[in-house]
Amino acid sequence: MIYLFTGNGKGKTTAAIGTSLRALGNGEKVLFVMFMKDKTITSETKVLEKLENITIKSFGRRGFYLPKEELEKNPDLKKYGVRPIEEIDVKLAYEGLSFIKGNIKNYDLIVLDEICVAIHFGLVKKEDLINLLKEYPDKDFILTGRNCPQDLIDTADLVTEMKEVKHPYQKGIKAKKGLDY
Amino acid sequence: MIYLFTGNGKGKTTAAIGTSLRALGNGEKVLFVMFMKDKTITSETKVLEKLENITIKSFGRRGFYLPKEELEKNPDLKKYGVRPIEEIDVKLAYEGLSFIKGNIKNYDLIVLDEICVAIHFGLVKKEDLINLLKEYPDKDFILTGRNCPQDLIDTADLVTEMKEVKHPYQKGIKAKKGLDY
């Protein structure tokens, strides 16, 4: 089964975490791979890493990054610490895919958190992901991230669009540790 | 903060579980209350109950139930074990609200799983829930469930609609233990 959580609203990564817990409760083994994120900054990692039968890996650097051309179109974003995607980011993302291939036999459910963003930003070629998914039809996969390409929606068995209806930042309220990261 | 996960797609309860883990990782205390569900049948409960600083309670009976009038309109549903809502279901839901009120001082984040459905089916009056939420503005709440009334959307700070784009049951595939429950 391939589950895909996409859309611009909150709840994609947390739904992947919740589903991972459900799989653990059913006696399964889970590999949770974060793309474009450094796991040391997320609150949930501290709890997940204490659990048995789940491996958490992150293949990304801290901070927020955009394709160079996007950043050149919006140079103001640099003030907020947004940086251009570099070769190292692509390398890290592909290390993530290699790690999955090399270890997949030990797991039942594999989560690829923010993989849709990694594809959207050109870090990972969508064909490489789709080939990986098709190579292991007996495994369960959860993919997350906004801006999911249609090919991936076509490949997935279940797709939920997390649609933002209302968000506190619309009222100028910032992200809250423990709820948002 | 009041977070609300609604819509007809998958990922509402699992997003609440994932956000609970995030709060735990941030050193918070979590009360996770399930309405209209019996916690003994969910896989995730087994893992959540092993964690520290989280209390899981369920205030519902097993099975699926509908308002009597709805069931009379669709008598075929009885064949699938759907039963009418009875007085005991209302009583249980209100025991859930009372439990929250009586214990809220010990927690930072309170999850009311499937509370929107409990309101939609008339088990809980929406005013009673909104009053509870307004009584404790210093606490964080997560509400889940489809068919959320507009008043509750207005009351919440963050609302995500989990929208079903694609689901395996469209291909006749049944729910899978460990992924879906």
XYZ file of C-alpha atoms in Angstrom:
362
model
C 0.000 0.000 0.000
C 1.194 3.506 -0.805
C -0.359 6.285 1.308
C 0.213 9.898 0.295
C -0.444 12.945 2.495
C -0.139 16.180 0.514
C -1.689 19.682 0.408
C -0.885 23.038 2.004
C -2.485 22.355 5.397
C -1.134 21.138 8.692
C -1.179 17.439 9.550
C 0.853 15.661 6.861
C 3.948 14.694 8.869
C 1.937 14.197 12.067
C -0.435 11.850 10.210
C 2.623 9.880 9.051
C 3.855 9.710 12.664
C 0.436 8.633 13.916
C 0.169 5.934 11.253
C 3.683 4.746 12.172
C 2.545 4.322 15.784
C -0.449 2.364 14.569
C 1.844 0.050 12.567
C 4.139 -0.408 15.604
C 1.094 -1.284 17.706
C 0.310 -3.962 15.138
C 3.781 -5.490 15.578
C 5.318 -4.035 12.417
C 8.783 -2.561 11.907
C 8.975 1.036 10.712
C 11.668 3.050 8.925
C 10.939 6.787 9.169
C 13.112 8.807 6.766
C 13.007 12.601 6.794
C 14.034 14.476 3.656
C 15.093 18.157 3.682
C 14.931 18.148 7.495
C 17.413 17.785 10.322
C 15.814 15.446 12.856
C 17.615 17.032 15.794
C 15.279 20.020 15.719
C 11.934 18.214 15.862
C 10.250 17.481 19.204
C 8.639 14.260 18.014
C 12.010 12.628 17.244
C 12.845 12.517 20.959
C 9.814 10.331 21.636
C 9.959 8.220 18.467
C 13.610 7.319 19.082
C 12.740 5.804 22.460
C 10.312 3.349 20.875
C 11.219 -0.161 19.779
C 11.032 -1.360 16.174
C 11.300 2.091 14.608
C 14.372 3.678 12.998
C 14.444 7.442 12.410
C 16.879 8.894 9.881
C 17.138 12.390 8.456
C 18.863 13.303 5.219
C 18.740 17.074 5.152
C 20.409 20.149 6.545
C 18.884 22.616 8.955
C 16.934 25.568 7.699
C 14.733 26.332 4.750
C 15.963 26.251 1.168
C 14.629 26.968 -2.300
C 15.848 26.392 -5.860
C 18.394 29.091 -6.769
C 16.129 30.574 -9.479
C 13.208 30.885 -7.045
C 15.389 32.632 -4.528
C 16.683 35.042 -7.166
C 13.088 35.942 -7.996
C 12.426 36.677 -4.284
C 15.727 38.015 -2.912
C 13.942 39.350 0.199
C 13.640 35.765 1.413
C 17.398 35.724 2.066
C 16.780 38.124 4.959
C 14.786 35.344 6.620
C 17.653 32.892 6.233
C 16.294 31.076 3.192
C 19.241 29.724 1.202
C 19.612 28.230 -2.284
C 19.633 24.487 -2.842
C 23.181 23.215 -3.282
C 24.777 20.024 -4.559
C 25.065 18.719 -0.987
C 21.264 18.835 -0.616
C 20.807 16.652 -3.691
C 23.516 14.302 -2.433
C 21.838 13.985 0.968
C 18.428 13.260 -0.576
C 19.895 10.462 -2.713
C 21.707 9.078 0.330
C 18.224 8.830 1.853
C 16.933 6.797 -1.081
C 20.032 4.561 -0.986
C 19.588 4.010 2.735
C 16.007 2.895 2.141
C 17.028 0.467 -0.627
C 19.853 -0.962 1.458
C 17.734 -1.562 4.545
C 14.208 -2.100 3.281
C 14.207 -5.851 3.925
C 14.208 -5.163 7.697
C 11.022 -3.080 7.645
C 7.302 -3.375 6.904
C 6.383 0.321 6.675
C 8.670 2.965 5.212
C 7.847 6.675 5.647
C 9.402 9.191 3.237
C 8.634 12.463 5.004
C 8.671 15.595 2.766
C 9.659 13.532 -0.280
C 7.090 15.418 -2.415
C 8.859 18.708 -1.621
C 12.220 17.110 -2.431
C 10.814 16.147 -5.828
C 9.144 19.526 -6.383
C 12.429 21.311 -5.685
C 14.354 19.000 -7.994
C 16.400 17.234 -5.300
C 14.990 13.858 -6.291
C 13.768 12.775 -9.730
C 10.198 11.524 -9.467
C 11.058 8.516 -11.684
C 13.656 7.383 -9.140
C 11.070 7.411 -6.363
C 8.367 5.725 -8.435
C 10.815 2.979 -9.465
C 11.702 2.403 -5.801
C 8.020 2.140 -4.839
C 7.279 -0.289 -7.663
C 10.270 -2.443 -6.793
C 8.769 -3.351 -3.401
C 5.019 -3.930 -3.864
C 4.900 -6.040 -0.675
C 5.940 -3.097 1.530
C 3.805 -0.259 2.877
C 4.919 3.292 2.129
C 3.798 6.695 3.409
C 4.850 9.743 1.388
C 4.336 13.304 2.630
C 4.824 16.852 1.417
C 3.048 19.602 -0.448
C 3.188 20.135 -4.229
C 2.981 16.461 -5.061
C 3.377 15.664 -8.782
C 0.404 14.000 -10.493
C 2.465 10.897 -11.398
C 2.907 10.190 -7.712
C -0.817 10.681 -7.020
C -1.468 8.169 -9.804
C 0.993 5.715 -8.236
C -0.407 5.970 -4.685
C -3.274 3.817 -3.391
C -4.594 6.381 -0.897
C -4.251 10.141 -1.223
C -5.423 12.744 1.281
C -5.082 16.438 0.563
C -4.538 18.298 3.821
C -6.209 21.578 2.920
C -5.565 24.686 4.947
C -8.908 26.191 5.980
C -7.627 28.469 8.744
C -4.175 29.032 10.216
C -2.982 31.148 13.162
C -0.317 32.846 11.018
C -3.208 34.526 9.228
C -3.593 36.388 12.539
C 0.186 36.909 12.830
C 0.705 34.116 15.374
C 3.994 32.245 15.015
C 4.589 28.482 15.056
C 4.472 26.940 18.537
C 7.056 24.414 19.705
C 5.421 21.126 20.684
C 2.472 21.676 18.349
C 4.146 22.710 15.098
C 7.684 21.317 15.347
C -4.523 27.057 20.728
C -7.346 25.001 19.270
C -6.397 22.777 16.331
C -9.139 21.119 14.309
C -8.682 18.235 11.857
C -11.850 17.577 9.868
C -12.886 16.416 6.368
C -13.696 13.056 4.783
C -10.091 11.961 4.148
C -7.690 9.789 6.067
C -5.247 11.331 8.540
C -7.338 13.157 11.142
C -6.809 10.885 14.153
C -3.271 9.998 13.090
C -2.399 13.728 12.832
C -3.735 14.138 16.389
C -1.546 11.227 17.525
C 1.503 12.651 15.744
C 0.948 16.094 17.270
C 0.570 14.447 20.697
C 3.987 12.832 20.240
C 5.430 16.200 19.297
C 3.988 17.736 22.488
C 5.393 14.868 24.585
C 8.796 15.439 22.989
C 8.533 19.038 24.101
C 7.989 17.929 27.717
C 4.236 18.483 27.783
C 1.540 16.313 29.354
C -1.171 14.967 27.068
C -4.712 13.723 27.662
C -6.003 11.791 24.650
C -9.770 11.208 24.834
C -11.526 9.083 22.227
C -15.234 9.617 21.652
C -17.469 7.007 19.989
C -14.569 4.545 19.995
C -13.434 1.677 22.166
C -9.694 2.073 22.603
C -9.088 -1.651 22.982
C -9.502 -2.165 19.235
C -6.974 0.383 17.968
C -3.369 -0.630 17.309
C -1.957 2.791 18.226
C -3.294 2.582 21.797
C -0.879 -0.239 22.590
C 2.093 2.009 21.834
C 0.693 5.251 23.260
C -0.100 3.593 26.591
C 3.538 2.611 27.047
C 4.665 6.246 26.837
C 5.103 8.520 29.818
C 3.075 11.705 30.365
C 0.141 10.653 28.227
C -3.246 9.342 29.399
C -5.521 7.574 26.923
C -9.227 7.255 27.668
C -12.104 6.104 25.504
C -15.747 6.909 26.078
C -17.551 4.886 23.458
C -18.780 1.415 22.698
C -17.471 -0.866 19.988
C -18.952 -0.760 16.548
C -20.481 1.823 14.305
C -23.674 3.667 15.175
C -25.981 6.211 13.583
C -28.933 8.314 14.752
C -32.073 6.168 14.833
C -33.774 8.214 12.067
C -30.746 7.828 9.773
C -30.712 4.102 10.312
C -34.456 3.853 9.584
C -33.836 5.633 6.286
C -31.112 3.075 5.422
C -32.254 -0.201 7.027
C -29.754 -2.159 4.900
C -26.977 -0.788 7.106
C -28.208 -3.030 9.940
C -26.921 -5.999 7.964
C -23.427 -4.576 8.385
C -23.850 -4.309 12.145
C -24.626 -0.592 12.269
C -26.838 0.088 15.286
C -28.890 3.082 16.461
C -27.507 5.565 18.965
C -28.843 4.871 22.420
C -29.004 6.758 25.695
C -25.845 4.981 26.886
C -23.868 6.518 23.992
C -24.898 10.040 25.016
C -24.071 9.220 28.638
C -20.618 7.939 27.699
C -19.834 11.030 25.596
C -20.759 13.328 28.488
C -18.658 11.208 30.849
C -15.793 12.016 28.488
C -16.405 15.756 28.786
C -16.687 15.468 32.586
C -13.446 13.510 32.748
C -11.697 16.263 30.802
C -13.056 19.000 33.092
C -12.129 17.064 36.208
C -8.560 16.368 35.135
C -7.610 19.210 32.815
C -5.326 20.899 35.339
C -2.845 18.006 34.990
C -2.424 18.377 31.232
C -1.118 20.838 28.629
C -2.642 19.322 25.493
C -6.067 17.688 25.372
C -7.143 15.700 22.311
C -10.864 15.129 21.719
C -10.777 12.470 19.025
C -13.966 12.152 16.891
C -15.707 14.879 18.906
C -17.011 16.477 15.670
C -18.818 13.238 14.827
C -20.211 13.057 18.367
C -21.641 16.556 17.842
C -22.898 15.815 14.330
C -24.761 12.737 15.605
C -26.247 14.670 18.515
C -24.352 12.887 21.296
C -22.805 16.153 22.476
C -24.286 19.652 22.176
C -21.834 21.912 20.362
C -22.414 24.676 22.930
C -21.185 22.365 25.697
C -17.934 21.748 23.840
C -17.408 25.402 22.883
C -17.974 26.448 26.508
C -15.390 23.918 27.663
C -12.839 25.189 25.130
C -13.435 28.818 26.115
C -13.121 28.016 29.813
C -9.472 27.008 29.392
C -7.796 29.443 26.976
C -4.346 28.562 28.390
C -4.620 24.908 27.273
C -3.998 23.433 23.827
C -6.768 21.363 22.269
C -6.951 19.131 19.216
C -10.409 18.232 17.900
C -10.957 15.629 15.183
C -13.789 14.192 13.135
C -15.692 14.737 9.925
C -18.836 16.889 9.572
C -17.578 19.630 11.836
C -20.159 22.366 12.543
C -19.262 25.896 11.382
C -19.386 27.281 14.960
C -16.508 24.998 15.873
C -14.507 26.054 12.791
C -15.060 29.656 13.898
C -13.851 28.818 17.423
C -10.680 26.969 16.315
C -7.352 28.715 15.656
C -6.125 26.222 13.052
C -8.333 24.135 10.783
C -7.186 21.555 8.255
C -9.657 19.783 6.017
C -8.378 16.283 5.287
C -9.831 15.830 1.828
C -10.129 12.398 0.285
C -8.534 12.455 -3.160
C -8.161 8.704 -3.643
C -8.944 5.744 -1.410
C -8.335 2.003 -1.845
C -11.984 1.177 -1.049
C -12.791 2.787 -4.398
C -11.026 -0.289 -5.783
C -12.825 -2.583 -3.318
C -9.825 -2.963 -0.988
C -10.716 -3.254 2.688
C -9.149 -1.400 5.641
C -5.774 -2.807 6.699
C -4.868 -3.401 10.335
C -1.801 -1.381 11.340
C -2.444 1.276 8.703
C -6.122 2.070 9.138
C -6.930 0.998 12.717
